[in-house]
Amino acid sequence: MYKERASRVSGAVVWVNRPDEGGAGRVLPDGCMDLLWHEGRLLVAGPDAHAYVTEGAQGVWVGLRFYPGTAPAVLGVPAYELLDRRVELSDLWPASVVRRLRARVAAAGDPAAALEQIALERAGPPDPSLRRLVEALDAGRPVAATADELGLGARRLHRRSRAAFGYGPKTLARVLRLQRALSLARGGVPLAETAVRAGYADQPHLSREVRELAGLPLTELLG
C-alpha cells in the first residue's frame, strides 16, 4: 500500500510504501530524487533517465521525494553523479554523521517526519530560476525559448541542468512530458487526445517515447 502527503520541505512529498507482495517493481523517471529509509538503512535514489526496476525488497519503505532540482543542495553532490543510481547515504556523507542519523530515524515515532527534519536542517533557499525552468518545461515551453526567458545561454543551461537534475534540459522536458501524458491517460483521456495535450506529435510518437523511457508499451504500463 502506497500513501503520500505534502512535506514541510518546499515542494517535496513524503511517502510510505508497504508492498503487498514480493516481485520487482518499476519506478518511472520524474525528474526527482529521494531520500529513503528502509530496514535501518538511509539511502538516496538518484534521478532516473529511464525506468528503474526495483528488486522487490520487502518491508516498509519511507521516502522524501524532493522537488526537481532541489536535492543536490541538501545532499551536497551534483545530480549527475547519482544518475540512475541508488546509493547508501554513507557514500555521500561521513559515516559517523550517517550513523547518528540512522539512530535518530530509528528512534523516531514517525520516520517520515525525521527524514523531513534532516532535509530541513540542511536545505538552503531554493533557486527560483530552477523552479521557473521546471515550470516552463512542464508547461511544454521549448528549451531554447526557456533559456532565453531565463537569460541563460544553451551551454550554461545545460551545465546547470546536469548539476540540478542529472541530465540536460531536453531530457528533463521529455521526462516531464511523459509524466503529463501518464496523468492524462490515467485520468481517462483517450490516448490520441493525451498525445496532443501532452505535447507529442501524435499517438505513435507518444507510444515510442513511453517505451523508450518506461521500458514497457503504454497499454501495459497503464494496465
PDB file of C-alpha atoms in Angstrom:
ATOM      1  CA  MET A   1       0.000   0.000   0.000  1.00  0.00           C
ATOM      2  CA  TYR A   2       1.333   3.404  -1.013  1.00  0.00           C
ATOM      3  CA  LYS A   3       0.486   6.721   0.644  1.00  0.00           C
ATOM      4  CA  GLU A   4       1.934  10.202   0.275  1.00  0.00           C
ATOM      5  CA  ARG A   5       1.461  13.705   1.629  1.00  0.00           C
ATOM      6  CA  ALA A   6       2.908  17.155   1.099  1.00  0.00           C
ATOM      7  CA  SER A   7       6.121  17.749   3.016  1.00  0.00           C
ATOM      8  CA  ARG A   8       7.305  20.628   5.159  1.00  0.00           C
ATOM      9  CA  VAL A   9      10.275  20.752   2.774  1.00  0.00           C
ATOM     10  CA  SER A  10       9.385  23.159  -0.033  1.00  0.00           C
ATOM     11  CA  GLY A  11       7.808  21.329  -2.969  1.00  0.00           C
ATOM     12  CA  ALA A  12       8.671  17.891  -1.591  1.00  0.00           C
ATOM     13  CA  VAL A  13       6.445  14.875  -0.940  1.00  0.00           C
ATOM     14  CA  VAL A  14       6.668  12.364   1.900  1.00  0.00           C
ATOM     15  CA  TRP A  15       5.619   8.826   1.050  1.00  0.00           C
ATOM     16  CA  VAL A  16       5.302   5.436   2.685  1.00  0.00           C
ATOM     17  CA  ASN A  17       5.120   2.169   0.761  1.00  0.00           C
ATOM     18  CA  ARG A  18       4.222  -1.198   2.239  1.00  0.00           C
ATOM     19  CA  PRO A  19       4.468  -3.679  -0.662  1.00  0.00           C
ATOM     20  CA  ASP A  20       1.652  -6.208  -0.587  1.00  0.00           C
ATOM     21  CA  GLU A  21       3.759  -8.915  -2.224  1.00  0.00           C
ATOM     22  CA  GLY A  22       7.223  -9.620  -3.499  1.00  0.00           C
ATOM     23  CA  GLY A  23       8.472  -9.186  -7.024  1.00  0.00           C
ATOM     24  CA  ALA A  24      10.190  -6.445  -8.937  1.00  0.00           C
ATOM     25  CA  GLY A  25       8.655  -3.008  -9.276  1.00  0.00           C
ATOM     26  CA  ARG A  26       9.158  -0.205 -11.764  1.00  0.00           C
ATOM     27  CA  VAL A  27       9.984   3.399 -10.882  1.00  0.00           C
ATOM     28  CA  LEU A  28       9.416   5.804 -13.762  1.00  0.00           C
ATOM     29  CA  PRO A  29      11.575   8.875 -14.368  1.00  0.00           C
ATOM     30  CA  ASP A  30      10.018  12.025 -12.915  1.00  0.00           C
ATOM     31  CA  GLY A  31      12.894  14.498 -12.531  1.00  0.00           C
ATOM     32  CA  CYS A  32      13.039  13.904  -8.764  1.00  0.00           C
ATOM     33  CA  MET A  33      15.467  12.429  -6.238  1.00  0.00           C
ATOM     34  CA  ASP A  34      14.534  10.682  -2.978  1.00  0.00           C
ATOM     35  CA  LEU A  35      15.971  10.260   0.498  1.00  0.00           C
ATOM     36  CA  LEU A  36      14.958   6.752   1.625  1.00  0.00           C
ATOM     37  CA  TRP A  37      14.620   4.838   4.901  1.00  0.00           C
ATOM     38  CA  HIS A  38      14.378   1.048   4.736  1.00  0.00           C
ATOM     39  CA  GLU A  39      15.152  -1.607   7.332  1.00  0.00           C
ATOM     40  CA  GLY A  40      17.524   0.635   9.272  1.00  0.00           C
ATOM     41  CA  ARG A  41      19.282   1.997   6.179  1.00  0.00           C
ATOM     42  CA  LEU A  42      19.433   5.524   4.791  1.00  0.00           C
ATOM     43  CA  LEU A  43      19.716   5.582   1.022  1.00  0.00           C
ATOM     44  CA  VAL A  44      19.482   8.053  -1.836  1.00  0.00           C
ATOM     45  CA  ALA A  45      17.672   7.393  -5.099  1.00  0.00           C
ATOM     46  CA  GLY A  46      19.257   9.466  -7.821  1.00  0.00           C
ATOM     47  CA  PRO A  47      17.419  10.874 -10.822  1.00  0.00           C
ATOM     48  CA  ASP A  48      16.336   8.360 -13.444  1.00  0.00           C
ATOM     49  CA  ALA A  49      16.704   8.848 -17.179  1.00  0.00           C
ATOM     50  CA  HIS A  50      14.859   5.570 -17.781  1.00  0.00           C
ATOM     51  CA  ALA A  51      12.660   3.284 -15.718  1.00  0.00           C
ATOM     52  CA  TYR A  52      14.378   1.803 -12.667  1.00  0.00           C
ATOM     53  CA  VAL A  53      13.409  -1.807 -11.950  1.00  0.00           C
ATOM     54  CA  THR A  54      13.468  -2.496  -8.206  1.00  0.00           C
ATOM     55  CA  GLU A  55      14.472  -5.786  -6.642  1.00  0.00           C
ATOM     56  CA  GLY A  56      11.212  -6.208  -4.753  1.00  0.00           C
ATOM     57  CA  ALA A  57      12.721  -5.800  -1.266  1.00  0.00           C
ATOM     58  CA  GLN A  58      10.193  -6.484   1.476  1.00  0.00           C
ATOM     59  CA  GLY A  59       9.426  -4.280   4.460  1.00  0.00           C
ATOM     60  CA  VAL A  60       8.259  -0.715   4.841  1.00  0.00           C
ATOM     61  CA  TRP A  61       9.855   1.947   2.657  1.00  0.00           C
ATOM     62  CA  VAL A  62       9.710   5.589   3.734  1.00  0.00           C
ATOM     63  CA  GLY A  63      10.820   8.334   1.398  1.00  0.00           C
ATOM     64  CA  LEU A  64      11.167  12.066   0.965  1.00  0.00           C
ATOM     65  CA  ARG A  65      10.821  12.928  -2.727  1.00  0.00           C
ATOM     66  CA  PHE A  66      12.444  16.276  -3.445  1.00  0.00           C
ATOM     67  CA  TYR A  67      11.039  18.755  -5.947  1.00  0.00           C
ATOM     68  CA  PRO A  68      13.064  18.512  -9.191  1.00  0.00           C
ATOM     69  CA  GLY A  69      16.413  20.264  -8.895  1.00  0.00           C
ATOM     70  CA  THR A  70      16.372  20.790  -5.108  1.00  0.00           C
ATOM     71  CA  ALA A  71      18.021  17.616  -3.753  1.00  0.00           C
ATOM     72  CA  PRO A  72      21.649  18.434  -4.697  1.00  0.00           C
ATOM     73  CA  ALA A  73      21.651  21.449  -2.366  1.00  0.00           C
ATOM     74  CA  VAL A  74      20.666  19.157   0.518  1.00  0.00           C
ATOM     75  CA  LEU A  75      22.894  16.208  -0.379  1.00  0.00           C
ATOM     76  CA  GLY A  76      25.937  18.251  -1.365  1.00  0.00           C
ATOM     77  CA  VAL A  77      26.600  16.439  -4.642  1.00  0.00           C
ATOM     78  CA  PRO A  78      25.620  17.266  -8.232  1.00  0.00           C
ATOM     79  CA  ALA A  79      22.731  15.198  -9.528  1.00  0.00           C
ATOM     80  CA  TYR A  80      24.672  13.760 -12.473  1.00  0.00           C
ATOM     81  CA  GLU A  81      26.877  11.807 -10.041  1.00  0.00           C
ATOM     82  CA  LEU A  82      23.766   9.871  -8.946  1.00  0.00           C
ATOM     83  CA  LEU A  83      22.098   9.428 -12.328  1.00  0.00           C
ATOM     84  CA  ASP A  84      20.271   6.069 -12.496  1.00  0.00           C
ATOM     85  CA  ARG A  85      21.813   5.021  -9.161  1.00  0.00           C
ATOM     86  CA  ARG A  86      20.699   4.007  -5.654  1.00  0.00           C
ATOM     87  CA  VAL A  87      23.412   4.543  -3.047  1.00  0.00           C
ATOM     88  CA  GLU A  88      23.899   4.455   0.698  1.00  0.00           C
ATOM     89  CA  LEU A  89      23.833   7.908   2.274  1.00  0.00           C
ATOM     90  CA  SER A  90      27.164   6.987   3.851  1.00  0.00           C
ATOM     91  CA  ASP A  91      28.641   7.017   0.328  1.00  0.00           C
ATOM     92  CA  LEU A  92      27.917  10.746   0.250  1.00  0.00           C
ATOM     93  CA  TRP A  93      28.279  11.880   3.872  1.00  0.00           C
ATOM     94  CA  PRO A  94      30.744  10.937   6.630  1.00  0.00           C
ATOM     95  CA  ALA A  95      29.981   7.535   8.134  1.00  0.00           C
ATOM     96  CA  SER A  96      29.863   8.950  11.666  1.00  0.00           C
ATOM     97  CA  VAL A  97      27.229  11.500  10.660  1.00  0.00           C
ATOM     98  CA  VAL A  98      25.102   8.848   8.950  1.00  0.00           C
ATOM     99  CA  ARG A  99      25.322   6.540  11.968  1.00  0.00           C
ATOM    100  CA  ARG A 100      23.876   9.288  14.163  1.00  0.00           C
ATOM    101  CA  LEU A 101      21.148   9.996  11.642  1.00  0.00           C
ATOM    102  CA  ARG A 102      20.225   6.311  11.358  1.00  0.00           C
ATOM    103  CA  ALA A 103      19.875   6.096  15.132  1.00  0.00           C
ATOM    104  CA  ARG A 104      17.801   9.265  15.120  1.00  0.00           C
ATOM    105  CA  VAL A 105      15.376   7.999  12.463  1.00  0.00           C
ATOM    106  CA  ALA A 106      15.154   4.549  14.083  1.00  0.00           C
ATOM    107  CA  ALA A 107      14.197   6.123  17.410  1.00  0.00           C
ATOM    108  CA  ALA A 108      11.607   8.443  15.870  1.00  0.00           C
ATOM    109  CA  GLY A 109       7.947   7.593  16.189  1.00  0.00           C
ATOM    110  CA  ASP A 110       7.471   8.909  12.648  1.00  0.00           C
ATOM    111  CA  PRO A 111      10.429   8.107  10.355  1.00  0.00           C
ATOM    112  CA  ALA A 112       8.963  10.295   7.612  1.00  0.00           C
ATOM    113  CA  ALA A 113       8.983  13.334   9.888  1.00  0.00           C
ATOM    114  CA  ALA A 114      12.573  12.522  10.863  1.00  0.00           C
ATOM    115  CA  LEU A 115      13.614  12.474   7.185  1.00  0.00           C
ATOM    116  CA  GLU A 116      11.899  15.825   6.698  1.00  0.00           C
ATOM    117  CA  GLN A 117      13.749  17.328   9.639  1.00  0.00           C
ATOM    118  CA  ILE A 118      17.109  16.108   8.356  1.00  0.00           C
ATOM    119  CA  ALA A 119      16.418  17.757   4.999  1.00  0.00           C
ATOM    120  CA  LEU A 120      15.148  20.964   6.600  1.00  0.00           C
ATOM    121  CA  GLU A 121      18.330  21.287   8.642  1.00  0.00           C
ATOM    122  CA  ARG A 122      20.488  21.050   5.520  1.00  0.00           C
ATOM    123  CA  ALA A 123      18.375  22.760   2.877  1.00  0.00           C
ATOM    124  CA  GLY A 124      19.266  26.235   1.712  1.00  0.00           C
ATOM    125  CA  PRO A 125      16.907  28.651  -0.018  1.00  0.00           C
ATOM    126  CA  PRO A 126      15.560  27.204  -3.298  1.00  0.00           C
ATOM    127  CA  ASP A 127      16.915  28.549  -6.576  1.00  0.00           C
ATOM    128  CA  PRO A 128      13.976  30.362  -8.196  1.00  0.00           C
ATOM    129  CA  SER A 129      15.482  30.060 -11.670  1.00  0.00           C
ATOM    130  CA  LEU A 130      15.486  26.262 -11.405  1.00  0.00           C
ATOM    131  CA  ARG A 131      11.846  26.239 -10.382  1.00  0.00           C
ATOM    132  CA  ARG A 132      10.988  28.534 -13.301  1.00  0.00           C
ATOM    133  CA  LEU A 133      12.844  26.170 -15.612  1.00  0.00           C
ATOM    134  CA  VAL A 134      10.858  23.165 -14.363  1.00  0.00           C
ATOM    135  CA  GLU A 135       7.562  25.040 -14.590  1.00  0.00           C
ATOM    136  CA  ALA A 136       8.287  26.260 -18.141  1.00  0.00           C
ATOM    137  CA  LEU A 137       9.312  22.830 -19.449  1.00  0.00           C
ATOM    138  CA  ASP A 138       6.414  21.161 -17.641  1.00  0.00           C
ATOM    139  CA  ALA A 139       4.090  23.584 -19.434  1.00  0.00           C
ATOM    140  CA  GLY A 140       5.553  22.442 -22.761  1.00  0.00           C
ATOM    141  CA  ARG A 141       7.720  25.502 -23.473  1.00  0.00           C
ATOM    142  CA  PRO A 142      10.592  24.845 -25.927  1.00  0.00           C
ATOM    143  CA  VAL A 143      14.035  24.544 -24.355  1.00  0.00           C
ATOM    144  CA  ALA A 144      15.554  27.345 -26.456  1.00  0.00           C
ATOM    145  CA  ALA A 145      12.760  29.770 -25.630  1.00  0.00           C
ATOM    146  CA  THR A 146      13.014  28.869 -21.945  1.00  0.00           C
ATOM    147  CA  ALA A 147      16.762  29.502 -21.961  1.00  0.00           C
ATOM    148  CA  ASP A 148      16.166  32.957 -23.477  1.00  0.00           C
ATOM    149  CA  GLU A 149      13.477  33.762 -20.923  1.00  0.00           C
ATOM    150  CA  LEU A 150      15.847  32.819 -18.090  1.00  0.00           C
ATOM    151  CA  GLY A 151      18.700  34.806 -19.607  1.00  0.00           C
ATOM    152  CA  LEU A 152      20.901  31.717 -19.938  1.00  0.00           C
ATOM    153  CA  GLY A 153      22.887  30.529 -22.922  1.00  0.00           C
ATOM    154  CA  ALA A 154      22.438  26.970 -24.138  1.00  0.00           C
ATOM    155  CA  ARG A 155      25.731  25.709 -22.661  1.00  0.00           C
ATOM    156  CA  ARG A 156      25.179  27.346 -19.292  1.00  0.00           C
ATOM    157  CA  LEU A 157      21.638  25.998 -19.126  1.00  0.00           C
ATOM    158  CA  HIS A 158      22.907  22.506 -19.933  1.00  0.00           C
ATOM    159  CA  ARG A 159      25.586  22.667 -17.186  1.00  0.00           C
ATOM    160  CA  ARG A 160      23.123  23.896 -14.589  1.00  0.00           C
ATOM    161  CA  SER A 161      20.566  21.297 -15.608  1.00  0.00           C
ATOM    162  CA  ARG A 162      23.028  18.415 -15.283  1.00  0.00           C
ATOM    163  CA  ALA A 163      24.051  19.574 -11.813  1.00  0.00           C
ATOM    164  CA  ALA A 164      20.457  20.070 -10.652  1.00  0.00           C
ATOM    165  CA  PHE A 165      18.575  17.268 -12.451  1.00  0.00           C
ATOM    166  CA  GLY A 166      21.228  14.812 -13.589  1.00  0.00           C
ATOM    167  CA  TYR A 167      20.694  15.433 -17.301  1.00  0.00           C
ATOM    168  CA  GLY A 168      20.222  18.252 -19.765  1.00  0.00           C
ATOM    169  CA  PRO A 169      17.064  20.308 -20.261  1.00  0.00           C
ATOM    170  CA  LYS A 170      15.912  18.319 -23.311  1.00  0.00           C
ATOM    171  CA  THR A 171      15.883  15.089 -21.307  1.00  0.00           C
ATOM    172  CA  LEU A 172      14.136  16.848 -18.435  1.00  0.00           C
ATOM    173  CA  ALA A 173      11.493  18.090 -20.877  1.00  0.00           C
ATOM    174  CA  ARG A 174      10.957  14.515 -22.150  1.00  0.00           C
ATOM    175  CA  VAL A 175      10.610  13.188 -18.601  1.00  0.00           C
ATOM    176  CA  LEU A 176       8.108  15.874 -17.600  1.00  0.00           C
ATOM    177  CA  ARG A 177       6.141  15.322 -20.818  1.00  0.00           C
ATOM    178  CA  LEU A 178       5.961  11.599 -20.015  1.00  0.00           C
ATOM    179  CA  GLN A 179       4.528  12.364 -16.590  1.00  0.00           C
ATOM    180  CA  ARG A 180       1.956  14.740 -18.120  1.00  0.00           C
ATOM    181  CA  ALA A 181       0.863  12.061 -20.570  1.00  0.00           C
ATOM    182  CA  LEU A 182       0.537   9.375 -17.921  1.00  0.00           C
ATOM    183  CA  SER A 183      -1.506  11.676 -15.707  1.00  0.00           C
ATOM    184  CA  LEU A 184      -3.894  12.405 -18.564  1.00  0.00           C
ATOM    185  CA  ALA A 185      -4.180   8.784 -19.681  1.00  0.00           C
ATOM    186  CA  ARG A 186      -4.747   7.517 -16.141  1.00  0.00           C
ATOM    187  CA  GLY A 187      -7.454  10.145 -15.796  1.00  0.00           C
ATOM    188  CA  GLY A 188      -9.372   8.579 -18.676  1.00  0.00           C
ATOM    189  CA  VAL A 189      -8.331  10.890 -21.523  1.00  0.00           C
ATOM    190  CA  PRO A 190      -8.240   8.952 -24.838  1.00  0.00           C
ATOM    191  CA  LEU A 191      -4.705   8.208 -25.983  1.00  0.00           C
ATOM    192  CA  ALA A 192      -4.889  10.252 -29.189  1.00  0.00           C
ATOM    193  CA  GLU A 193      -6.056  13.278 -27.206  1.00  0.00           C
ATOM    194  CA  THR A 194      -3.490  12.560 -24.489  1.00  0.00           C
ATOM    195  CA  ALA A 195      -0.716  12.711 -27.086  1.00  0.00           C
ATOM    196  CA  VAL A 196      -1.809  16.110 -28.370  1.00  0.00           C
ATOM    197  CA  ARG A 197      -2.446  17.638 -24.964  1.00  0.00           C
ATOM    198  CA  ALA A 198       0.844  16.378 -23.536  1.00  0.00           C
ATOM    199  CA  GLY A 199       2.844  17.812 -26.443  1.00  0.00           C
ATOM    200  CA  TYR A 200       3.582  14.814 -28.670  1.00  0.00           C
ATOM    201  CA  ALA A 201       3.316  14.924 -32.448  1.00  0.00           C
ATOM    202  CA  ASP A 202       0.787  12.085 -32.467  1.00  0.00           C
ATOM    203  CA  GLN A 203      -0.150   8.860 -30.679  1.00  0.00           C
ATOM    204  CA  PRO A 204       2.665   6.774 -32.258  1.00  0.00           C
ATOM    205  CA  HIS A 205       5.144   9.392 -31.018  1.00  0.00           C
ATOM    206  CA  LEU A 206       3.677   9.046 -27.520  1.00  0.00           C
ATOM    207  CA  SER A 207       3.944   5.254 -27.707  1.00  0.00           C
ATOM    208  CA  ARG A 208       7.600   5.365 -28.802  1.00  0.00           C
ATOM    209  CA  GLU A 209       8.544   7.770 -26.023  1.00  0.00           C
ATOM    210  CA  VAL A 210       6.767   5.711 -23.363  1.00  0.00           C
ATOM    211  CA  ARG A 211       8.520   2.530 -24.486  1.00  0.00           C
ATOM    212  CA  GLU A 212      11.885   4.345 -24.547  1.00  0.00           C
ATOM    213  CA  LEU A 213      11.592   5.966 -21.108  1.00  0.00           C
ATOM    214  CA  ALA A 214       9.398   3.488 -19.238  1.00  0.00           C
ATOM    215  CA  GLY A 215      10.551   0.253 -20.861  1.00  0.00           C
ATOM    216  CA  LEU A 216       7.019  -1.012 -21.464  1.00  0.00           C
ATOM    217  CA  PRO A 217       4.278  -0.448 -24.049  1.00  0.00           C
ATOM    218  CA  LEU A 218       1.841   2.262 -22.995  1.00  0.00           C
ATOM    219  CA  THR A 219      -1.157  -0.054 -22.690  1.00  0.00           C
ATOM    220  CA  GLU A 220       0.783  -2.475 -20.476  1.00  0.00           C
ATOM    221  CA  LEU A 221       2.060   0.376 -18.346  1.00  0.00           C
ATOM    222  CA  LEU A 222      -1.428   1.765 -17.832  1.00  0.00           C
ATOM    223  CA  GLY A 223      -2.778  -1.693 -17.078  1.00  0.00           C
TER     224      GLY A 223
END
